[in-house]
Coordinates of C-alpha atoms in Angstrom, one line a residue:
M1 CA 36.3 5.7 30.3
K2 CA 34.1 8.5 30.2
N3 CA 34.3 8.4 26.2
L4 CA 33.4 4.9 26.6
Q5 CA 30.7 5.7 28.2
I6 CA 29.2 8.1 26.1
R7 CA 29.7 5.8 23.3
F8 CA 27.7 3.0 25.2
I9 CA 24.8 5.4 26.1
V10 CA 24.8 6.2 21.7
L11 CA 24.6 2.2 21.4
L12 CA 22.1 1.4 23.7
V13 CA 19.5 4.5 22.8
V14 CA 20.5 3.2 19.0
I15 CA 19.2 -0.1 19.6
A16 CA 16.2 0.8 22.0
L17 CA 15.2 3.3 18.9
G18 CA 15.0 0.3 17.1
L19 CA 13.1 -2.5 19.9
Y20 CA 10.3 0.7 19.8
F21 CA 10.1 0.6 15.8
I22 CA 10.0 -3.3 15.1
F23 CA 8.1 -4.3 18.2
P24 CA 4.8 -3.8 16.7
T25 CA 5.8 -5.9 13.4
L26 CA 7.1 -8.7 15.8
Q27 CA 3.8 -8.3 17.8
W28 CA 2.0 -8.1 14.0
Y29 CA 3.8 -10.9 12.4
F30 CA 4.6 -13.3 15.7
L31 CA 1.8 -13.0 18.7
F32 CA -1.6 -11.9 16.8
S33 CA -3.4 -14.4 15.7
A34 CA -4.2 -14.9 11.3
K35 CA -8.2 -14.2 12.4
D36 CA -6.9 -10.7 15.0
R37 CA -4.8 -9.6 12.0
Q38 CA -8.1 -9.1 10.1
E39 CA -10.0 -7.6 12.4
K40 CA -7.6 -4.9 12.9
E41 CA -7.6 -4.4 9.0
T42 CA -11.5 -4.1 9.0
S43 CA -11.3 -1.8 11.8
R44 CA -8.7 0.2 10.3
D45 CA -6.2 -0.1 14.0
P46 CA -3.5 2.4 14.5
I47 CA -1.1 -0.6 14.5
L48 CA -1.0 -0.9 10.8
K49 CA 0.7 2.3 10.9
K50 CA 3.4 1.5 12.8
I51 CA 4.4 -2.1 10.7
L52 CA 7.1 -2.9 8.5
N53 CA 4.7 -3.9 5.4
L54 CA 5.0 -6.9 2.7
G55 CA 4.7 -6.7 -0.9
L56 CA 2.8 -8.4 -3.6
D57 CA 5.4 -10.8 -4.1
L58 CA 5.8 -11.8 -0.3
K59 CA 1.9 -11.5 0.7
G60 CA -0.2 -12.1 -2.3
G61 CA -2.5 -9.5 -3.5
V62 CA -3.4 -7.9 -7.2
F63 CA -1.1 -6.2 -8.9
L64 CA -2.1 -3.5 -11.9
I65 CA -1.1 -1.3 -14.9
L66 CA -3.8 1.4 -15.6
E67 CA -3.5 3.7 -18.8
I68 CA -5.5 7.1 -17.9
D69 CA -7.9 7.9 -21.2
K70 CA -5.8 11.0 -23.1
E71 CA -8.9 11.9 -25.6
K72 CA -11.7 12.3 -22.4
I73 CA -9.3 14.4 -20.1
P74 CA -11.2 17.7 -20.2
K75 CA -10.2 20.5 -22.6
D76 CA -8.8 23.1 -20.1
T77 CA -6.5 20.0 -18.0
Q78 CA -2.9 18.8 -19.2
L79 CA -2.1 14.9 -18.8
S80 CA -0.3 15.0 -15.8
D81 CA -2.7 17.2 -13.7
A82 CA -5.2 14.5 -14.7
L83 CA -2.7 11.4 -13.8
D84 CA -2.1 13.0 -10.4
R85 CA -5.6 13.6 -9.7
A86 CA -6.3 9.8 -10.6
I87 CA -3.5 8.7 -7.9
E88 CA -5.0 10.8 -6.0
I89 CA -8.4 9.7 -6.3
I90 CA -7.2 6.0 -6.6
R91 CA -5.2 6.0 -3.5
N92 CA -8.4 8.0 -1.9
R93 CA -10.6 4.8 -2.7
V94 CA -8.2 2.2 -1.8
D95 CA -7.7 4.0 1.8
Q96 CA -11.4 4.2 2.6
Y97 CA -11.8 0.2 1.0
G98 CA -9.7 -0.8 3.8
V99 CA -6.4 -2.3 1.7
S100 CA -3.1 -1.7 3.6
E101 CA -0.3 -1.6 2.5
A102 CA -0.8 -0.2 -0.9
I103 CA 1.2 1.1 -3.3
I104 CA -0.3 3.3 -6.0
S105 CA 2.3 5.3 -8.2
K106 CA 2.8 7.1 -11.5
Q107 CA 4.8 5.0 -14.1
G108 CA 5.8 6.6 -17.4
E109 CA 3.2 9.8 -19.0
Q110 CA 0.2 8.1 -18.4
W111 CA -0.3 5.1 -16.6
I112 CA -0.6 4.2 -13.1
S113 CA 0.8 1.3 -11.2
V114 CA -1.2 -0.3 -8.3
Q115 CA -0.6 -3.3 -6.4
L116 CA -2.9 -4.0 -3.6
P117 CA -1.1 -6.8 -1.3
G118 CA -3.8 -9.0 0.7
L119 CA -6.2 -8.3 -1.8
K120 CA -7.5 -12.1 -2.7
D121 CA -10.4 -10.8 -5.4
P122 CA -8.9 -8.7 -8.4
Q123 CA -12.3 -8.4 -9.3
I124 CA -13.2 -5.5 -6.6
A125 CA -9.6 -4.6 -7.1
K126 CA -11.2 -3.7 -11.0
E127 CA -14.0 -2.2 -9.9
L128 CA -12.6 -0.4 -7.4
I129 CA -10.2 1.5 -9.3
G130 CA -12.4 1.4 -12.3
K131 CA -14.9 2.9 -11.3
T132 CA -15.8 7.0 -12.9
A133 CA -18.0 7.1 -9.4
L134 CA -20.1 9.9 -12.1
L135 CA -23.3 9.7 -9.4
E136 CA -26.8 11.5 -10.7
F137 CA -30.3 12.2 -10.2
R138 CA -32.4 11.9 -13.1
L139 CA -36.6 11.6 -13.1
I140 CA -37.7 8.7 -14.5
N141 CA -40.7 8.4 -16.9
L142 CA -43.4 6.0 -16.3
D143 CA -45.8 7.3 -18.5
E144 CA -47.2 6.5 -22.6
P145 CA -43.6 6.4 -24.1
Y146 CA -42.3 3.9 -21.3
R147 CA -45.9 2.0 -21.8
K148 CA -45.0 1.1 -25.3
I149 CA -41.3 0.4 -24.8
T150 CA -42.4 -2.9 -22.8
E151 CA -44.9 -3.3 -24.4
K152 CA -42.1 -3.7 -27.5
I153 CA -40.0 -5.5 -25.4
K154 CA -42.8 -8.2 -24.9
E155 CA -43.5 -8.3 -28.0
L156 CA -39.9 -8.8 -29.8
G157 CA -39.9 -11.4 -26.4
I158 CA -35.9 -9.8 -25.3
K159 CA -34.8 -10.6 -21.8
Q160 CA -31.8 -10.0 -22.1
Q161 CA -31.1 -5.8 -21.2
K162 CA -27.9 -5.7 -23.6
D163 CA -30.2 -6.8 -26.3
I164 CA -32.7 -4.1 -25.1
L165 CA -30.5 -1.2 -25.2
N166 CA -29.2 -2.3 -28.7
N167 CA -32.3 -3.3 -30.6
P168 CA -33.2 0.0 -33.1
Q169 CA -36.9 -1.1 -32.7
I170 CA -37.3 -0.4 -28.9
L171 CA -34.5 2.3 -29.2
S172 CA -36.8 4.1 -31.7
L173 CA -39.6 4.6 -29.5
V174 CA -37.3 6.6 -26.9
P175 CA -38.8 10.3 -26.4
T176 CA -36.3 12.9 -27.4
G177 CA -34.7 14.5 -24.4
Y178 CA -35.3 11.0 -22.5
V179 CA -32.4 7.4 -22.5
L180 CA -33.0 4.1 -21.8
L181 CA -30.8 3.2 -19.1
P182 CA -30.3 -0.4 -17.2
G183 CA -30.5 -1.1 -13.9
R184 CA -28.8 -3.2 -11.5
E185 CA -30.5 -6.5 -12.4
D186 CA -32.0 -7.3 -15.8
E187 CA -34.8 -4.1 -15.7
V188 CA -34.5 -0.8 -17.9
Y189 CA -35.5 2.5 -17.2
L190 CA -36.0 5.5 -19.4
A191 CA -34.6 8.3 -17.5
K192 CA -34.2 12.6 -18.3
E193 CA -30.7 12.9 -20.5
I194 CA -30.2 16.2 -18.6
P195 CA -29.7 15.1 -14.6
E196 CA -31.3 17.3 -11.7
L197 CA -28.5 16.4 -9.8
T198 CA -25.2 15.0 -9.9
G199 CA -22.4 13.8 -7.6
A200 CA -20.2 17.5 -7.8
Y201 CA -22.5 18.5 -4.6
L202 CA -21.8 16.0 -2.4
T203 CA -20.2 16.3 0.9
D204 CA -20.1 12.4 2.5
A205 CA -21.3 9.0 1.4
R206 CA -21.8 6.2 4.1
V207 CA -23.0 2.7 4.8
E208 CA -25.8 3.1 7.4
L209 CA -28.5 -0.6 8.4
G210 CA -31.9 -0.3 8.0
A211 CA -34.3 -1.0 10.8
G212 CA -34.7 -4.0 12.8
E213 CA -33.1 -7.2 12.9
M214 CA -32.8 -8.4 9.6
G215 CA -32.3 -4.2 8.2
L216 CA -30.4 -4.2 5.0
P217 CA -27.4 -1.7 4.5
Y218 CA -27.9 1.4 1.9
V219 CA -26.2 4.4 1.1
S220 CA -26.6 7.3 2.8
L221 CA -25.5 10.6 1.1
E222 CA -25.1 14.0 2.3
F223 CA -24.7 17.3 -0.1
N224 CA -23.7 20.8 0.4
S225 CA -25.7 24.0 0.8
E226 CA -26.1 24.5 -2.8
G227 CA -26.9 21.4 -3.4
A228 CA -29.3 21.2 -0.7
K229 CA -31.2 23.6 -2.5
I230 CA -31.2 22.0 -5.6
F231 CA -32.5 19.2 -4.7
A232 CA -35.4 20.8 -2.5
K233 CA -36.5 22.1 -5.1
V234 CA -36.5 18.8 -7.5
T235 CA -38.5 17.1 -4.8
E236 CA -40.9 19.7 -4.1
L237 CA -41.3 19.7 -8.0
N238 CA -41.5 16.3 -8.3
I239 CA -43.6 14.9 -5.4
E240 CA -45.0 10.8 -6.6
K241 CA -42.4 10.7 -9.0
H242 CA -39.8 8.3 -9.3
L243 CA -36.1 9.7 -9.1
A244 CA -33.3 7.7 -10.1
I245 CA -30.2 7.4 -8.6
V246 CA -27.4 6.3 -11.1
L247 CA -23.7 5.5 -11.2
D248 CA -21.5 5.3 -14.0
G249 CA -24.4 4.9 -16.3
V250 CA -26.2 1.5 -13.9
V251 CA -30.0 2.6 -12.0
Q252 CA -29.2 1.3 -8.5
S253 CA -32.4 2.5 -6.9
A254 CA -36.1 4.7 -8.4
P255 CA -37.5 5.8 -5.4
I256 CA -40.8 7.9 -4.9
I257 CA -40.5 11.3 -3.9
R258 CA -43.0 11.3 -0.6
S259 CA -42.6 14.8 -0.2
K260 CA -39.9 17.5 -0.4
I261 CA -36.7 16.5 0.8
P262 CA -35.0 20.4 2.6
D263 CA -32.0 19.1 4.4
G264 CA -29.5 18.0 1.2
K265 CA -29.7 14.4 2.8
A266 CA -30.5 11.0 0.5
I267 CA -30.3 7.6 0.7
I268 CA -29.3 4.8 -1.6
E269 CA -31.4 1.3 -1.6
G270 CA -31.4 -1.6 -3.3
D271 CA -30.8 -5.2 -1.8
F272 CA -27.1 -4.6 -1.2
S273 CA -24.5 -6.6 0.5
L274 CA -23.1 -4.7 3.2
D275 CA -19.6 -5.1 1.0
E276 CA -21.4 -3.4 -2.0
A277 CA -23.1 -0.8 0.4
K278 CA -19.3 -0.2 1.3
F279 CA -18.6 -0.5 -2.1
I280 CA -20.9 2.4 -3.2
A281 CA -19.6 4.5 -0.3
T282 CA -16.3 4.3 -1.1
V283 CA -16.0 5.6 -4.6
L284 CA -18.6 8.1 -3.8
R285 CA -16.4 9.8 -0.9
A286 CA -13.1 9.7 -2.9
G287 CA -15.0 11.1 -5.9
A288 CA -15.0 10.8 -9.9
L289 CA -12.2 10.2 -11.6
P290 CA -11.0 12.7 -14.2
A291 CA -11.1 10.7 -16.7
P292 CA -12.0 6.3 -17.5
V293 CA -8.8 4.4 -17.2
R294 CA -8.0 0.9 -18.3
I295 CA -6.3 -2.1 -17.3
I296 CA -3.0 -2.7 -19.7
E297 CA -1.6 -5.2 -17.4
E298 CA -3.1 -7.5 -14.7
R299 CA -1.3 -10.1 -12.4
T300 CA -2.7 -12.0 -8.7
V301 CA 0.0 -13.5 -6.8
G302 CA -1.4 -16.4 -4.6
P303 CA -1.1 -16.0 -0.5
T304 CA 0.2 -19.6 -0.9
L305 CA 3.1 -18.2 -3.3
G306 CA 3.8 -15.4 -1.5
R307 CA 4.0 -17.5 2.0
D308 CA 6.8 -19.8 0.0
S309 CA 9.0 -16.8 -0.8
V310 CA 8.8 -15.4 2.6
V311 CA 9.9 -19.4 3.9
S312 CA 12.7 -19.4 1.0
G313 CA 13.7 -16.1 1.7
R314 CA 13.7 -16.6 5.7
N315 CA 15.9 -19.9 5.0
A316 CA 18.3 -18.6 2.8
L317 CA 18.9 -15.7 5.5
I318 CA 19.1 -18.4 8.3
V319 CA 21.2 -20.7 6.7
G320 CA 23.8 -17.8 5.0
S321 CA 23.7 -16.4 9.2
I322 CA 25.1 -20.2 10.3
I323 CA 27.5 -20.4 7.6
V324 CA 28.7 -17.1 8.6
L325 CA 28.7 -17.5 12.1
I326 CA 30.6 -21.2 11.8
F327 CA 33.5 -19.1 9.5
M328 CA 33.9 -16.7 11.9
I329 CA 34.0 -18.2 14.9
V330 CA 36.5 -20.6 14.1
Y331 CA 39.2 -18.5 11.7
Y332 CA 38.9 -15.7 14.0
K333 CA 37.4 -17.1 17.8
I334 CA 36.1 -14.5 19.9
S335 CA 36.6 -11.4 17.2
G336 CA 34.5 -13.9 15.0
I337 CA 31.8 -13.6 17.8
I338 CA 32.0 -9.5 17.8
A339 CA 31.9 -9.6 14.0
T340 CA 29.0 -12.2 14.2
I341 CA 27.2 -10.1 16.7
A342 CA 27.6 -7.0 14.8
L343 CA 26.0 -8.3 11.9
I344 CA 22.9 -9.7 13.5
T345 CA 22.2 -5.9 15.2
N346 CA 23.1 -4.9 11.5
I347 CA 19.9 -6.9 10.0
F348 CA 18.1 -5.9 12.9
L349 CA 18.5 -2.6 12.3
V350 CA 17.8 -2.5 9.3
L351 CA 14.7 -4.4 9.5
S352 CA 13.6 -1.5 12.5
L353 CA 14.7 1.2 10.0
L354 CA 12.4 -0.6 7.7
A355 CA 9.4 0.1 9.9
A356 CA 10.5 3.2 11.2
F357 CA 9.7 4.6 7.4
R358 CA 6.8 2.9 6.7
A359 CA 8.9 1.2 3.7
T360 CA 7.9 -2.0 2.2
L361 CA 9.7 -5.1 2.2
S362 CA 9.7 -7.2 -1.0
F363 CA 11.2 -10.4 -2.4
P364 CA 13.8 -8.2 -3.8
G365 CA 14.2 -6.5 -0.4
L366 CA 14.8 -9.7 1.2
A367 CA 17.8 -10.6 -1.1
G368 CA 19.2 -7.2 -0.4
I369 CA 19.3 -8.4 3.4
V370 CA 20.7 -11.6 2.6
L371 CA 23.7 -9.5 0.3
L372 CA 23.9 -7.8 3.5
I373 CA 25.8 -10.3 4.9
G374 CA 28.3 -10.9 2.7
V375 CA 29.1 -7.0 2.7
G376 CA 28.9 -7.0 6.8
V377 CA 31.4 -10.1 6.9
D378 CA 33.3 -7.9 3.9
A379 CA 34.2 -5.0 6.0
N380 CA 34.5 -7.0 9.2
I381 CA 37.2 -9.4 7.9
L382 CA 39.3 -6.2 6.5
I383 CA 39.4 -4.8 9.9
L384 CA 40.3 -7.9 11.4
E385 CA 43.3 -8.7 8.6
R386 CA 44.0 -5.4 9.4
I387 CA 44.4 -5.7 13.3
K388 CA 46.1 -9.3 12.4
E389 CA 49.5 -7.4 10.2
E390 CA 49.8 -5.0 12.7
I391 CA 50.0 -7.7 15.9
K392 CA 52.6 -9.9 12.9
N393 CA 54.6 -6.5 13.2
G394 CA 55.0 -6.5 17.0
K395 CA 52.4 -4.1 17.9
T396 CA 50.9 -4.5 20.7
I397 CA 46.9 -5.5 20.7
R398 CA 45.7 -2.6 21.8
V399 CA 47.8 -0.6 19.5
A400 CA 47.1 -2.8 16.6
I401 CA 43.6 -2.6 17.0
D402 CA 43.8 1.3 17.2
L403 CA 45.4 1.1 13.6
G404 CA 43.8 -2.0 12.3
Y405 CA 40.4 0.2 12.1
Q406 CA 42.1 3.3 11.5
R407 CA 43.7 1.7 8.5
A408 CA 40.6 0.1 7.5
L409 CA 38.3 2.6 7.5
Q410 CA 38.6 4.4 4.9
T411 CA 38.9 0.9 2.6
I412 CA 35.4 0.6 4.3
I413 CA 33.9 3.9 3.5
D414 CA 35.0 4.3 -0.1
S415 CA 33.5 0.6 -1.3
N416 CA 30.1 1.2 1.1
L417 CA 30.0 5.0 -0.6
T418 CA 30.1 3.6 -4.1
T419 CA 28.1 1.4 -3.5
L420 CA 25.6 3.6 -1.8
I421 CA 26.1 5.9 -5.4
T422 CA 24.7 2.4 -7.0
T423 CA 21.5 2.1 -4.5
V424 CA 20.6 6.1 -4.9
F425 CA 20.4 5.7 -8.6
L426 CA 18.3 2.1 -8.0
F427 CA 15.8 3.9 -6.0
G428 CA 15.8 6.8 -7.8
F429 CA 15.0 5.5 -10.9
G430 CA 14.0 1.9 -10.8
T431 CA 10.3 1.0 -10.1
G432 CA 8.8 -1.7 -8.0
P433 CA 10.9 -4.4 -7.2
I434 CA 13.7 -2.4 -8.3
K435 CA 13.5 -0.2 -5.6
G436 CA 12.5 -2.0 -2.9
F437 CA 16.0 -3.4 -3.3
G438 CA 17.8 -0.1 -3.7
I439 CA 15.8 1.1 -0.7
T440 CA 17.3 -1.7 1.4
M441 CA 20.4 -1.6 0.2
F442 CA 20.6 1.9 0.9
I443 CA 20.0 1.7 4.6
G444 CA 21.5 -1.9 4.9
L445 CA 25.1 0.3 4.3
I446 CA 24.4 3.0 6.0
V447 CA 24.1 0.4 8.9
N448 CA 26.7 -1.4 8.0
I449 CA 29.2 1.7 8.8
F450 CA 27.6 1.9 12.3
T451 CA 28.1 -1.8 13.0
A452 CA 31.3 -2.5 11.7
V453 CA 33.1 0.2 12.7
F454 CA 31.1 1.7 16.2
M455 CA 29.6 -1.3 17.6
T456 CA 32.3 -3.9 17.3
K457 CA 35.0 -0.8 18.0
L458 CA 33.4 -0.4 21.0
I459 CA 33.3 -4.0 22.2
Y460 CA 37.2 -4.1 21.6
D461 CA 37.7 -1.1 23.8
Y462 CA 35.5 -2.3 26.7
L463 CA 37.3 -5.8 26.3
L464 CA 40.5 -3.8 27.0
S465 CA 39.3 -1.9 29.6
I466 CA 39.5 -5.3 31.4
R467 CA 42.6 -5.5 33.1
T468 CA 42.1 -9.9 33.8
F469 CA 40.9 -10.0 30.2
D470 CA 43.3 -12.3 28.6
Y471 CA 44.0 -10.7 25.0
K472 CA 45.4 -13.7 23.5
I473 CA 41.4 -15.5 22.5
L474 CA 40.6 -12.6 20.5
F475 CA 42.3 -13.7 17.7

């Protein structure tokens, strides 16, 4: 009886831990409204680190394959190092922007796989990830050379920004040491070719709101001590001149320097929306990519398709479980019910462990859970058939159960072990959906041994300890 009590405590502890890990997920998907979930995602609520993530194919979102430009990697940097740095920066940008459950990983020698579940606008994803994020401060020339350029633009009647920047007659008027840069709208700026300061000295960038009820958002910048000294000197020597704030070759704003700025702080204004200001602050905080990246593959999965996948997977799980339940009860009676309890516990613990390990449940992973129903039933049937054979050979119920488990255990371990080895290769060498299927099956097979052997044997031992229990109804 003491051994039985210890085993019951072990089972209860495992189930309690499972409930602890799965409760935030149940709370998230079944107790919170869509509005509540959106607010918590925006505020980066701690519950986001506890829930079971849904993959792109179940939640909808954006999938991208990026290729790093090898030709533009600094000469003193290895390709693998540049790729790792790019992945780190992209992950920081995605996290800071507020996209939860993102999956960013290396694929091959020069590619990056990016999955952004829940993101509806692929354009935001492309801009967020593809931005080089090169921040520069350049002095603007509004003197005679600039006036000649504006007069030539009017003379030629050119209105499109790209036509202005590519026109030979206009470019011939650009003086040595200057470049013509585009602005956020259709305007162009004549800026110094060598920047006064770059984002290499930047320590922080955040969104703030202007004064008043209608205060527009702007981006507040802060430089380190060295950058602050340079910025102070630039502003001191160029009072009443325009200093352009340039991001990836585009002038975001060109404010007038009214006085020396000694504290190393600046702002980027430009009639931004809150999302635009948030975007700029995000890419600046995360830093610049070591080399440009280009999108070579893009897929967008709509949330409707994702919901359909969840519904079809759930239905398959429910229908499969009901069919198995009916078969086990009709054929094995009370023992079939015990096997079914173990099967339900198996699924519950698999989902709990996926949540505990912060794994992502994809549609192939959902298919893996459905497949685990068959694997779990197979182990239970093997045990029950062994027990029935021992009963036919004249053994008592207690002896038959003990021998049935002993003789089935080795077969169950062998069959699960070979499958476990396969899942290790799927997880280790597979990508995307294959990896998701592998991790789900790996966890499920380990849990299956616990539920099919340890848990069901415990239930039988408990029933056999009850003197008034009728053993005949077991089989």
